[in-house]
Coordinates of C-alpha atoms in Angstrom, one line a residue:
M1 CA 33.8 15.3 -96.4
E2 CA 35.1 15.1 -92.2
G3 CA 33.4 16.6 -89.4
D4 CA 30.8 17.1 -87.0
D5 CA 27.2 16.5 -88.5
H6 CA 24.9 19.8 -87.9
R7 CA 21.5 20.9 -88.1
L8 CA 20.6 24.8 -88.5
L9 CA 17.1 25.7 -88.1
V10 CA 15.8 29.0 -90.1
V11 CA 12.3 30.2 -89.4
N12 CA 11.1 33.1 -91.2
G13 CA 14.4 34.3 -92.1
E14 CA 16.0 34.1 -88.8
L15 CA 18.1 31.0 -87.3
V16 CA 16.8 29.7 -84.2
A17 CA 18.3 26.6 -83.2
A18 CA 21.6 24.6 -84.2
T19 CA 22.4 21.7 -83.1
R20 CA 25.5 19.3 -83.4
R21 CA 24.4 15.5 -84.3
T22 CA 26.6 12.5 -83.6
P23 CA 26.4 9.2 -85.3
G24 CA 25.5 6.5 -83.5
H25 CA 28.5 5.4 -81.2
V26 CA 29.9 3.3 -77.9
V27 CA 32.6 4.5 -76.1
G28 CA 35.2 1.7 -75.0
D29 CA 35.7 1.1 -71.0
G30 CA 38.2 -2.1 -71.6
I31 CA 36.0 -4.3 -70.0
H32 CA 33.4 -5.1 -72.0
T33 CA 32.6 -6.3 -75.7
V34 CA 31.2 -4.2 -78.3
K35 CA 28.2 -6.4 -78.1
E36 CA 27.9 -5.3 -74.5
L37 CA 28.7 -2.0 -74.8
V38 CA 25.4 -1.4 -77.3
D39 CA 23.0 -3.3 -75.1
E40 CA 24.2 -1.3 -72.0
V41 CA 23.8 1.8 -74.5
N42 CA 20.1 0.4 -75.3
E43 CA 19.0 0.2 -71.7
D44 CA 18.6 3.4 -71.6
P45 CA 14.7 4.4 -71.4
R46 CA 15.1 7.1 -73.5
R47 CA 15.9 4.5 -76.2
G48 CA 13.4 3.2 -78.5
V49 CA 12.4 1.5 -81.7
G50 CA 12.4 3.9 -84.7
H51 CA 10.4 7.6 -83.6
E52 CA 8.3 6.1 -80.7
K53 CA 11.0 7.6 -78.2
V54 CA 13.4 10.3 -78.2
L55 CA 16.1 8.4 -79.1
T56 CA 16.3 4.9 -81.3
R57 CA 18.0 1.6 -79.8
L58 CA 21.4 0.9 -81.5
S59 CA 21.5 -2.1 -83.8
L60 CA 24.9 -4.7 -85.1
D61 CA 23.3 -4.8 -88.3
A62 CA 25.4 -5.0 -91.7
Q63 CA 26.0 -1.3 -91.8
A64 CA 27.3 -1.7 -88.1
E65 CA 29.6 -4.3 -89.1
L66 CA 31.3 -2.6 -91.9
M67 CA 32.1 0.2 -89.6
L68 CA 33.5 -1.8 -87.0
S69 CA 35.7 -3.7 -89.8
R70 CA 37.0 -0.3 -91.0
Q71 CA 38.4 0.8 -87.5
G72 CA 39.6 -3.2 -86.9
Y73 CA 37.1 -4.6 -84.5
T74 CA 34.1 -7.1 -84.4
A75 CA 31.1 -7.1 -82.5
D76 CA 33.2 -9.4 -80.0
S77 CA 36.1 -6.6 -79.5
V78 CA 37.0 -5.3 -76.2
P79 CA 37.8 -1.7 -77.5
P80 CA 39.9 0.4 -75.2
E81 CA 39.0 2.8 -72.4
R82 CA 37.7 5.8 -73.6
Q83 CA 38.0 4.7 -77.4
I84 CA 34.9 6.0 -79.3
V85 CA 33.8 3.3 -81.7
A86 CA 31.6 4.6 -84.7
L87 CA 28.4 2.5 -85.3
R88 CA 27.5 4.6 -88.3
S89 CA 28.6 7.1 -90.4
T90 CA 25.9 9.3 -90.8
A91 CA 24.1 11.1 -87.5
N92 CA 20.6 10.3 -88.5
L93 CA 18.9 10.5 -85.2
S94 CA 16.7 7.9 -86.6
T95 CA 19.6 5.3 -86.9
G96 CA 20.4 6.0 -83.4
G97 CA 22.3 9.2 -83.6
T98 CA 22.2 11.9 -80.9
A99 CA 21.4 15.7 -80.7
T100 CA 23.3 18.8 -78.6
D101 CA 22.0 22.2 -78.5
V102 CA 24.6 24.2 -80.4
T103 CA 22.9 27.7 -80.4
D104 CA 24.4 29.7 -78.2
I105 CA 28.0 29.1 -79.4
I106 CA 27.3 29.3 -83.3
H107 CA 29.5 32.0 -85.5
P108 CA 27.3 35.0 -86.8
D109 CA 28.9 34.0 -90.0
N110 CA 27.5 30.8 -89.6
R111 CA 23.9 32.1 -88.6
D112 CA 24.3 34.3 -92.1
M113 CA 25.1 31.7 -94.1
A114 CA 22.4 29.7 -93.1
T115 CA 19.4 32.6 -93.2
R116 CA 21.2 33.2 -96.6
A117 CA 20.7 29.9 -98.5
I118 CA 17.1 29.2 -96.8
R119 CA 16.0 32.4 -98.8
A120 CA 17.8 31.7 -101.7
I121 CA 15.6 28.5 -102.1
G122 CA 12.4 30.6 -101.1
L123 CA 11.5 28.7 -97.9
D124 CA 9.8 30.1 -94.9
V125 CA 11.0 27.3 -92.9
G126 CA 14.1 25.6 -93.7
G127 CA 16.6 23.3 -92.5
V128 CA 20.5 23.7 -93.5
D129 CA 23.1 20.4 -93.2
F130 CA 26.9 21.0 -93.0
P131 CA 30.1 19.1 -91.6
E132 CA 32.4 21.8 -89.7
P133 CA 35.0 20.2 -87.1
R134 CA 34.3 23.3 -84.6
H135 CA 31.0 24.6 -85.8
H136 CA 31.4 27.8 -83.3
R137 CA 34.3 29.3 -85.1
E138 CA 34.4 31.4 -88.7
L139 CA 34.2 29.2 -91.8
P140 CA 37.4 28.3 -93.8
H141 CA 38.3 31.4 -96.0
G142 CA 37.6 30.6 -99.5
G143 CA 33.7 29.9 -98.5
W144 CA 31.4 27.2 -97.4
R145 CA 32.7 23.7 -97.8
H146 CA 29.2 22.0 -97.9
L147 CA 25.0 22.8 -97.7
R148 CA 22.2 20.9 -97.7
G149 CA 18.8 22.4 -97.5
E150 CA 15.5 21.1 -96.5
R151 CA 12.0 22.1 -96.7
R152 CA 10.6 19.4 -94.5
A153 CA 13.5 19.4 -92.1
G154 CA 13.3 17.5 -88.6
L155 CA 13.1 19.0 -85.3
P156 CA 16.3 17.2 -83.8
H157 CA 15.4 19.8 -80.4
A158 CA 12.3 18.0 -79.7
R159 CA 14.3 14.7 -79.7
A160 CA 17.7 15.9 -78.3
P161 CA 18.0 14.9 -74.4
Q162 CA 18.0 18.4 -73.5
R163 CA 14.7 18.9 -73.9
R164 CA 14.7 22.0 -71.9
H165 CA 15.7 23.5 -75.9
A166 CA 12.7 22.2 -77.5
P167 CA 10.6 25.9 -77.2
R168 CA 13.8 27.1 -79.8
C169 CA 12.2 25.4 -82.5
G170 CA 8.8 24.9 -81.7
G171 CA 7.5 28.3 -80.6
P172 CA 9.3 30.3 -83.3
G173 CA 7.8 28.2 -86.0
H174 CA 4.0 27.7 -84.1
R175 CA 4.0 31.8 -84.3
H176 CA 5.1 31.8 -88.0
A177 CA 2.6 29.6 -89.0
L178 CA -0.5 30.5 -86.7
P179 CA 0.4 34.5 -86.0
H180 CA -2.8 35.1 -84.8
G181 CA -2.3 32.4 -81.7
T182 CA -4.6 29.1 -81.6
S183 CA -5.2 26.9 -84.6
R184 CA -8.7 25.6 -82.7
V185 CA -12.2 26.7 -84.4
P186 CA -15.5 26.9 -82.5
V187 CA -17.2 23.7 -82.8
A188 CA -21.0 23.4 -82.4
G189 CA -22.7 20.0 -82.0
L190 CA -26.1 18.9 -81.9
T191 CA -28.0 15.8 -81.0
G192 CA -31.4 14.9 -80.2
T193 CA -34.1 12.8 -81.9
N194 CA -35.7 15.0 -84.2
G195 CA -34.5 18.3 -86.0
K196 CA -30.9 17.8 -85.8
T197 CA -30.4 17.7 -89.4
T198 CA -32.8 21.1 -90.0
T199 CA -31.1 22.8 -86.8
A200 CA -27.1 22.2 -87.5
R201 CA -28.3 23.4 -91.3
M202 CA -30.0 26.4 -90.1
L203 CA -27.0 27.4 -87.9
A204 CA -24.3 26.5 -90.6
H205 CA -26.3 29.0 -92.9
I206 CA -26.0 31.7 -89.9
A207 CA -22.4 31.3 -90.1
K208 CA -21.9 31.7 -93.3
M209 CA -24.0 34.8 -93.4
A210 CA -21.7 35.9 -90.7
G211 CA -19.0 35.6 -92.7
Y212 CA -17.4 32.6 -91.8
T213 CA -16.3 29.6 -93.8
P214 CA -18.4 26.5 -91.9
G215 CA -17.7 23.0 -92.3
L216 CA -21.2 20.9 -91.5
T217 CA -21.6 17.3 -90.8
T218 CA -25.3 15.7 -91.6
T219 CA -26.8 12.5 -92.3
D220 CA -26.7 13.4 -95.6
G221 CA -23.0 14.2 -96.1
V222 CA -20.1 16.7 -95.2
Y223 CA -20.6 20.4 -96.5
I224 CA -17.8 22.8 -96.9
N225 CA -19.0 26.4 -97.1
G226 CA -22.2 25.1 -98.3
Q227 CA -20.9 22.7 -100.9
R228 CA -21.1 18.8 -100.4
T229 CA -17.7 17.1 -100.3
V230 CA -18.7 13.6 -98.9
E231 CA -22.2 11.8 -99.7
G232 CA -24.0 9.5 -97.3
D233 CA -24.6 9.2 -93.7
M234 CA -21.6 11.8 -91.9
T235 CA -23.0 12.0 -88.1
G236 CA -20.1 9.9 -86.4
P237 CA -16.5 10.5 -86.0
V238 CA -15.0 10.2 -88.8
A239 CA -16.9 12.9 -90.7
T240 CA -15.9 14.9 -87.8
R241 CA -12.6 14.8 -88.4
M242 CA -12.8 15.4 -92.0
V243 CA -14.5 18.7 -91.3
L244 CA -12.0 19.6 -88.9
A245 CA -9.0 18.2 -91.1
D246 CA -10.2 21.1 -93.9
P247 CA -7.7 24.1 -93.8
H248 CA -10.4 26.3 -95.5
I249 CA -13.1 26.0 -92.2
D250 CA -13.2 28.5 -89.6
L251 CA -16.2 27.2 -87.6
A252 CA -17.7 23.7 -87.3
V253 CA -21.1 22.9 -87.1
L254 CA -21.8 18.6 -85.9
E255 CA -24.8 16.8 -86.2
I256 CA -24.0 14.0 -83.8
A257 CA -26.0 10.9 -84.0
R258 CA -27.1 8.0 -81.3
G259 CA -25.1 5.5 -83.7
G260 CA -22.2 7.1 -84.1
L261 CA -21.6 7.8 -79.9
L262 CA -22.6 4.2 -79.3
R263 CA -20.1 2.8 -82.4
A264 CA -17.0 5.2 -82.1
G265 CA -17.5 8.2 -79.8
M266 CA -17.5 12.0 -81.0
G267 CA -14.3 12.5 -82.7
V268 CA -13.2 15.8 -80.6
P269 CA -12.9 15.6 -77.0
F270 CA -15.3 19.0 -76.3
V271 CA -17.3 20.9 -78.3
N272 CA -17.5 25.2 -77.5
V273 CA -21.5 24.6 -77.5
G274 CA -23.4 21.9 -77.4
A275 CA -27.2 21.5 -77.7
V276 CA -29.8 18.1 -77.3
L277 CA -33.0 19.3 -79.0
N278 CA -35.0 16.2 -77.5
V279 CA -35.3 12.7 -76.7
Q280 CA -38.2 10.8 -78.3
S281 CA -39.1 7.5 -78.3
D282 CA -36.5 5.7 -81.7
H283 CA -33.9 3.3 -82.1
L284 CA -34.9 1.4 -79.0
G285 CA -34.4 -2.0 -79.0
L286 CA -30.9 -1.6 -80.8
K287 CA -27.1 -1.6 -79.6
G288 CA -28.2 -1.9 -75.9
I289 CA -30.4 1.4 -75.6
D290 CA -33.9 -0.3 -74.5
T291 CA -35.8 2.7 -72.7
L292 CA -36.0 6.4 -73.0
E293 CA -34.0 7.0 -70.1
Q294 CA -30.8 5.1 -71.5
L295 CA -31.0 6.9 -74.5
A296 CA -31.1 10.1 -73.2
E297 CA -27.7 9.2 -71.4
V298 CA -26.5 8.6 -74.4
K299 CA -27.2 12.0 -76.1
R300 CA -26.3 13.9 -72.5
I301 CA -22.8 13.2 -73.8
L302 CA -23.0 16.5 -75.6
V303 CA -23.9 18.7 -72.6
E304 CA -21.0 16.8 -70.6
V305 CA -18.6 18.1 -73.3
A306 CA -19.6 21.4 -73.7
R307 CA -17.3 24.2 -72.4
D308 CA -18.7 27.3 -73.6
C309 CA -22.7 26.9 -73.3
A310 CA -25.1 23.9 -73.0
V311 CA -28.3 24.5 -74.6
L312 CA -31.5 22.9 -73.6
N313 CA -34.8 22.2 -74.3
A314 CA -37.0 23.2 -71.5
D315 CA -40.2 21.1 -72.7
D316 CA -38.5 18.0 -72.7
P317 CA -38.6 16.7 -69.2
Q318 CA -35.6 14.1 -70.3
V319 CA -33.7 17.2 -71.4
V320 CA -34.1 19.2 -68.2
K321 CA -32.5 16.8 -66.3
M322 CA -29.6 16.8 -68.2
S323 CA -28.6 20.5 -66.7
A324 CA -27.0 18.8 -63.8
Y325 CA -24.2 17.3 -65.6
T326 CA -22.6 19.8 -67.3
D327 CA -19.7 22.0 -66.6
A328 CA -20.1 24.6 -69.4
K329 CA -19.9 28.5 -68.6
T330 CA -23.6 28.8 -69.6
L331 CA -26.6 27.0 -69.3
C332 CA -29.5 28.2 -71.9
Y333 CA -32.8 26.9 -71.9
V334 CA -34.9 27.0 -75.0
T335 CA -39.0 26.9 -74.1
M336 CA -42.0 27.8 -76.6
N337 CA -43.9 27.9 -73.2
P338 CA -43.7 31.4 -72.0
Q339 CA -45.0 30.4 -69.0
H340 CA -42.3 28.1 -68.3
T341 CA -41.7 28.2 -64.5
L342 CA -38.0 27.0 -64.7
V343 CA -37.1 29.1 -67.7
R344 CA -38.9 32.2 -65.6
E345 CA -36.4 31.4 -62.3
H346 CA -33.7 30.9 -64.6
I347 CA -33.6 34.3 -66.5
R348 CA -34.4 36.3 -63.4
A349 CA -31.7 34.8 -61.9
G350 CA -29.1 36.5 -65.1
G351 CA -29.4 33.3 -67.2
R352 CA -29.4 32.6 -71.0
A353 CA -32.6 31.7 -72.3
C354 CA -34.3 31.8 -75.5
A355 CA -38.2 32.0 -75.7
L356 CA -41.5 32.2 -77.9
E357 CA -43.5 35.0 -76.7
A358 CA -47.0 36.2 -78.4
G359 CA -47.6 39.6 -79.8
V360 CA -49.9 41.6 -81.9
N361 CA -48.1 40.6 -84.8
G362 CA -48.0 36.9 -84.0
Q363 CA -44.9 34.9 -81.9
M364 CA -41.3 36.6 -81.3
I365 CA -38.3 34.6 -80.7
T366 CA -36.9 36.4 -77.7
L367 CA -33.3 35.7 -76.1
Y368 CA -32.6 36.6 -72.7
D369 CA -28.9 37.3 -71.7
K370 CA -27.5 38.2 -68.2
G371 CA -30.8 40.2 -67.4
S372 CA -31.1 41.8 -71.0
H373 CA -34.6 41.2 -73.1
I374 CA -33.6 40.7 -77.1
P375 CA -36.6 40.2 -79.2
L376 CA -35.3 38.7 -82.6
L377 CA -37.5 37.9 -85.2
W378 CA -41.0 37.2 -85.8
T379 CA -41.8 33.6 -86.7
H380 CA -43.9 34.2 -89.7
L381 CA -41.0 35.5 -91.4
I382 CA -38.9 32.4 -91.3
P383 CA -40.0 31.0 -94.6
A384 CA -39.1 27.4 -92.9
T385 CA -42.0 28.0 -90.6
M386 CA -44.7 27.9 -93.4
E387 CA -45.7 31.4 -91.6
D388 CA -46.1 29.3 -88.1
R389 CA -47.8 26.3 -89.4
A390 CA -44.6 24.1 -89.2
L391 CA -44.2 24.7 -85.4
H392 CA -41.1 21.8 -85.4
N393 CA -38.9 24.0 -87.5
V394 CA -40.2 27.3 -85.1
Q395 CA -38.5 25.2 -82.0
N396 CA -35.6 24.1 -84.9
A397 CA -35.1 27.8 -85.7
M398 CA -35.1 29.0 -81.9
F399 CA -32.4 26.4 -81.2
A400 CA -30.1 28.0 -84.4
A401 CA -30.8 31.4 -82.6
A402 CA -29.4 30.2 -79.0
M403 CA -26.6 28.1 -80.4
A404 CA -25.3 31.2 -82.9
F405 CA -25.6 33.4 -80.2
S406 CA -23.6 31.6 -78.0
L407 CA -21.0 31.3 -80.7
G408 CA -20.7 35.2 -80.3
I409 CA -22.6 35.4 -83.8
K410 CA -24.1 39.3 -84.4
L411 CA -28.1 39.4 -83.9
D412 CA -28.4 41.0 -87.7
A413 CA -26.7 37.9 -89.2
I414 CA -29.1 35.8 -86.8
R415 CA -32.3 37.4 -88.2
M416 CA -30.9 37.6 -92.1
A417 CA -30.0 34.0 -91.7
L418 CA -33.5 33.0 -90.6
R419 CA -35.5 34.8 -93.2
T420 CA -32.9 33.5 -96.1
F421 CA -33.4 29.8 -94.8
D422 CA -36.0 28.0 -96.4
T423 CA -36.8 24.2 -96.8
T424 CA -36.5 23.7 -100.7
F425 CA -34.4 20.6 -101.8
F426 CA -31.6 22.6 -102.3
Q427 CA -31.4 24.0 -98.7
A428 CA -32.7 21.2 -96.7
P429 CA -33.1 17.8 -98.5
G430 CA -35.5 15.5 -97.5
R431 CA -36.7 17.7 -95.0
M432 CA -40.3 19.1 -95.2
N433 CA -39.5 19.5 -99.1
V434 CA -42.5 21.4 -100.9
F435 CA -43.1 20.6 -104.1
D436 CA -46.2 22.8 -105.9
K437 CA -45.3 22.4 -109.5
H438 CA -48.2 20.1 -110.1
P439 CA -51.9 20.9 -109.4
F440 CA -51.4 19.3 -106.4
K441 CA -49.0 20.0 -103.7
V442 CA -46.5 17.6 -102.5
I443 CA -44.8 17.4 -98.7
F444 CA -41.9 15.1 -98.2
D445 CA -40.0 14.4 -95.0
Y446 CA -37.7 12.1 -93.7
G447 CA -39.6 11.1 -90.5
H448 CA -38.9 7.8 -89.1
N449 CA -40.6 7.9 -85.5
A450 CA -44.2 8.6 -84.1
H451 CA -43.1 11.8 -83.1
A452 CA -41.5 13.1 -86.5
V453 CA -44.4 11.8 -88.3
G454 CA -46.8 13.2 -85.9
V455 CA -45.7 16.4 -86.5
M456 CA -45.9 16.6 -90.3
A457 CA -49.4 15.2 -89.8
D458 CA -50.2 18.4 -87.5
L459 CA -48.8 20.4 -90.3
A460 CA -50.8 18.8 -92.9
C461 CA -54.3 19.6 -90.9
A462 CA -53.1 22.7 -90.5
L463 CA -52.3 23.5 -94.2
D464 CA -55.6 25.0 -96.0
V465 CA -56.7 22.3 -98.4
T466 CA -59.6 22.5 -101.0
G467 CA -59.6 18.8 -102.0
R468 CA -58.3 15.7 -99.8
R469 CA -55.1 15.0 -98.1
I470 CA -53.5 11.8 -98.9
V471 CA -50.9 10.1 -97.0
V472 CA -47.9 7.8 -98.2
L473 CA -46.5 6.0 -94.9
A474 CA -43.3 3.6 -94.7
G475 CA -41.9 2.0 -91.5
P476 CA -38.2 1.3 -91.1
G477 CA -37.7 -2.5 -90.9
D478 CA -35.1 -1.9 -88.0
R479 CA -37.8 -0.5 -85.3
R480 CA -39.7 -2.7 -82.8
D481 CA -43.6 -3.7 -83.7
E482 CA -45.0 -1.3 -81.2
D483 CA -42.9 1.8 -82.7
L484 CA -44.4 0.8 -86.2
V485 CA -47.8 1.0 -84.8
A486 CA -47.2 3.9 -82.8
I487 CA -46.4 5.5 -86.1
A488 CA -49.6 4.5 -87.9
D489 CA -51.6 5.5 -85.1
T490 CA -50.3 9.1 -85.1
V491 CA -51.3 9.6 -88.4
A492 CA -55.1 7.5 -88.1
G493 CA -58.2 9.4 -88.7
R494 CA -56.1 12.7 -90.1
F495 CA -55.9 12.0 -93.4
D496 CA -58.6 11.3 -96.3
H497 CA -56.5 8.1 -98.2
Y498 CA -53.7 6.4 -96.8
I499 CA -50.8 4.5 -98.9
C500 CA -49.2 2.4 -96.9
R501 CA -45.8 1.6 -98.7
R502 CA -42.6 -1.2 -98.1
D503 CA -39.6 0.9 -97.8
D504 CA -36.8 -0.3 -100.3
G505 CA -34.7 -1.0 -97.3
L506 CA -36.0 -3.8 -95.5
R507 CA -33.4 -3.7 -92.6
G508 CA -33.8 -7.2 -91.4
R509 CA -37.5 -7.3 -92.2
D510 CA -39.0 -10.0 -94.2
G511 CA -41.3 -8.9 -97.3
D512 CA -43.9 -6.9 -96.4
E513 CA -43.4 -7.8 -92.6
C514 CA -43.8 -3.9 -91.9
L515 CA -46.8 -3.8 -93.3
A516 CA -48.3 -6.6 -91.8
S517 CA -47.6 -5.0 -88.2
W518 CA -49.8 -2.6 -89.0
P519 CA -53.7 -4.4 -88.0
R520 CA -56.0 -4.0 -90.6
P521 CA -59.3 -3.2 -91.3
W522 CA -58.7 -0.6 -89.1
R523 CA -62.5 0.0 -86.8
P524 CA -63.3 3.1 -85.3
R525 CA -66.1 3.6 -83.0
A526 CA -68.1 6.3 -81.0
C527 CA -66.3 9.0 -83.8
P528 CA -67.0 12.5 -83.6
P529 CA -68.9 14.6 -85.9
R530 CA -67.1 15.4 -89.0
P531 CA -65.3 19.2 -88.6
S532 CA -67.1 22.1 -90.8
A533 CA -65.7 23.7 -93.8
S534 CA -64.6 26.4 -92.0
S535 CA -62.7 24.5 -89.2
R536 CA -61.0 22.5 -91.8
M537 CA -60.0 25.9 -93.3
S538 CA -58.7 27.2 -90.4
R539 CA -55.0 26.8 -89.0
R540 CA -55.6 25.0 -86.4
P541 CA -56.1 20.9 -87.0
P542 CA -59.2 19.2 -86.8
T543 CA -61.1 17.8 -83.5
P544 CA -58.7 14.5 -82.7
P545 CA -60.6 11.5 -83.5
C546 CA -62.2 9.7 -80.7
A547 CA -60.0 6.7 -78.8
W548 CA -60.2 3.6 -80.5
A549 CA -59.6 -0.1 -79.2
R550 CA -56.9 -0.2 -82.5
P551 CA -55.4 2.3 -84.9
G552 CA -58.0 3.1 -87.0
T553 CA -59.9 6.2 -89.3
C554 CA -62.8 8.5 -88.4
C555 CA -66.1 7.6 -89.5
W556 CA -65.7 11.3 -92.1
S557 CA -62.4 9.5 -93.6
S558 CA -62.1 7.0 -96.4
P559 CA -63.6 4.0 -94.8
T560 CA -60.5 1.8 -96.0
P561 CA -57.1 2.5 -95.5

């Protein structure tokens, strides 16, 4: 069928745009050959290869030569002036065609024809193609000549030279697909040396209790609404894209690790709420990061890209310095020291903070914001804190509460979620899991640096134990020798029996090289007296052992590690 090719775009039962599409062609001038005219047309900066630009370059291929022969031309022919020489029989934009907006002159009958055709197919958004010599006129008597309905219709206005008409396609389509506005979801990102995974899980649990469908990335996988969809270390930009590509989520919680930041960045240009939990000695000597200051500079990225709120650990000197690098609307400090001078001044100036305050009933997590004092929850009511013995999880809960508050989640949802989050293997696998189905109790935690191992040793010393305290210890092979010695020094003298285990993943070490870095035998000197039974039964850890020349055990512990 002859006639100009037209594309009619229908969105939600309404024709929103119409274009006349002209096949690729050249116009003769009586001087230049067809080949020279094609080269002249391709000099247009709007033309490129394929869909890289608004228009597509013309080419003298087999189809073009066939069209030329039908018109009595060759590539070396010189067409008369103003003579249109077609190079294609169809008007596809991908083969060099052009589009002209004709929405304003389309006939009402043709509007009705297009909308009824798409409605009959059963589509919300669709395109109708049909050839018609005079598109703005009424259709010939007797019905439509030719129709083609397409459910994945392109938007020719977006590639038309008259770019001012492009909103005619995109605007109605966007409003129909997203009637409530923007498609962005709130994004919360957090980083730090220790506590990232537990805090991220706590925050995702809070979001779920508040009615959200959270997407979560952690070191053990990607979770969508609490269901693990991908297993493995998912703290890099690939996992971030997995979560944000899922159509079910309406809030994203991203655990951002040092390795992913150094290797490929974050995966998102910004976060609504960004938090840095702490900066401790770990992974030093890897990927060019040799000092604590350099490690802090990497983790500071979360603060630099936070838009709404930056949540910082006021008790960590490396993290406090990051407050000078954020452009977030709000700065929130988290502290376990109620006498913190900086936080006090910040609160008095109307700033936001989360502090741990002592009361008659124990320790209270308290929020401050714009002069308001908001008691949130007693820490002993949070199962993950093991009745205040696990102080590191008290801090993790404070960060989760501060981030949730900064995301606009209601206080009741935060309270309920923290009271229902525990450290069982099902809610927090690999993080302070307690197994008590045996005559003895086992606490399992993935601690891989001296600070993490130290807090677990504090917890073991704070528990009421009638028998022996036994520790099974392993050191990652990709850590420096001094890091492995620091891990051993952290637990030395705090347990009754030691089992030093070679990790299955050697990470570049040979055989028992990790164990060899722990000097043996450990010889204490001038040890303090063994604590009494009453002090061992208290929640406070026993008196620290003396300072050894080399890491070792105390004289009231087993003599042989």
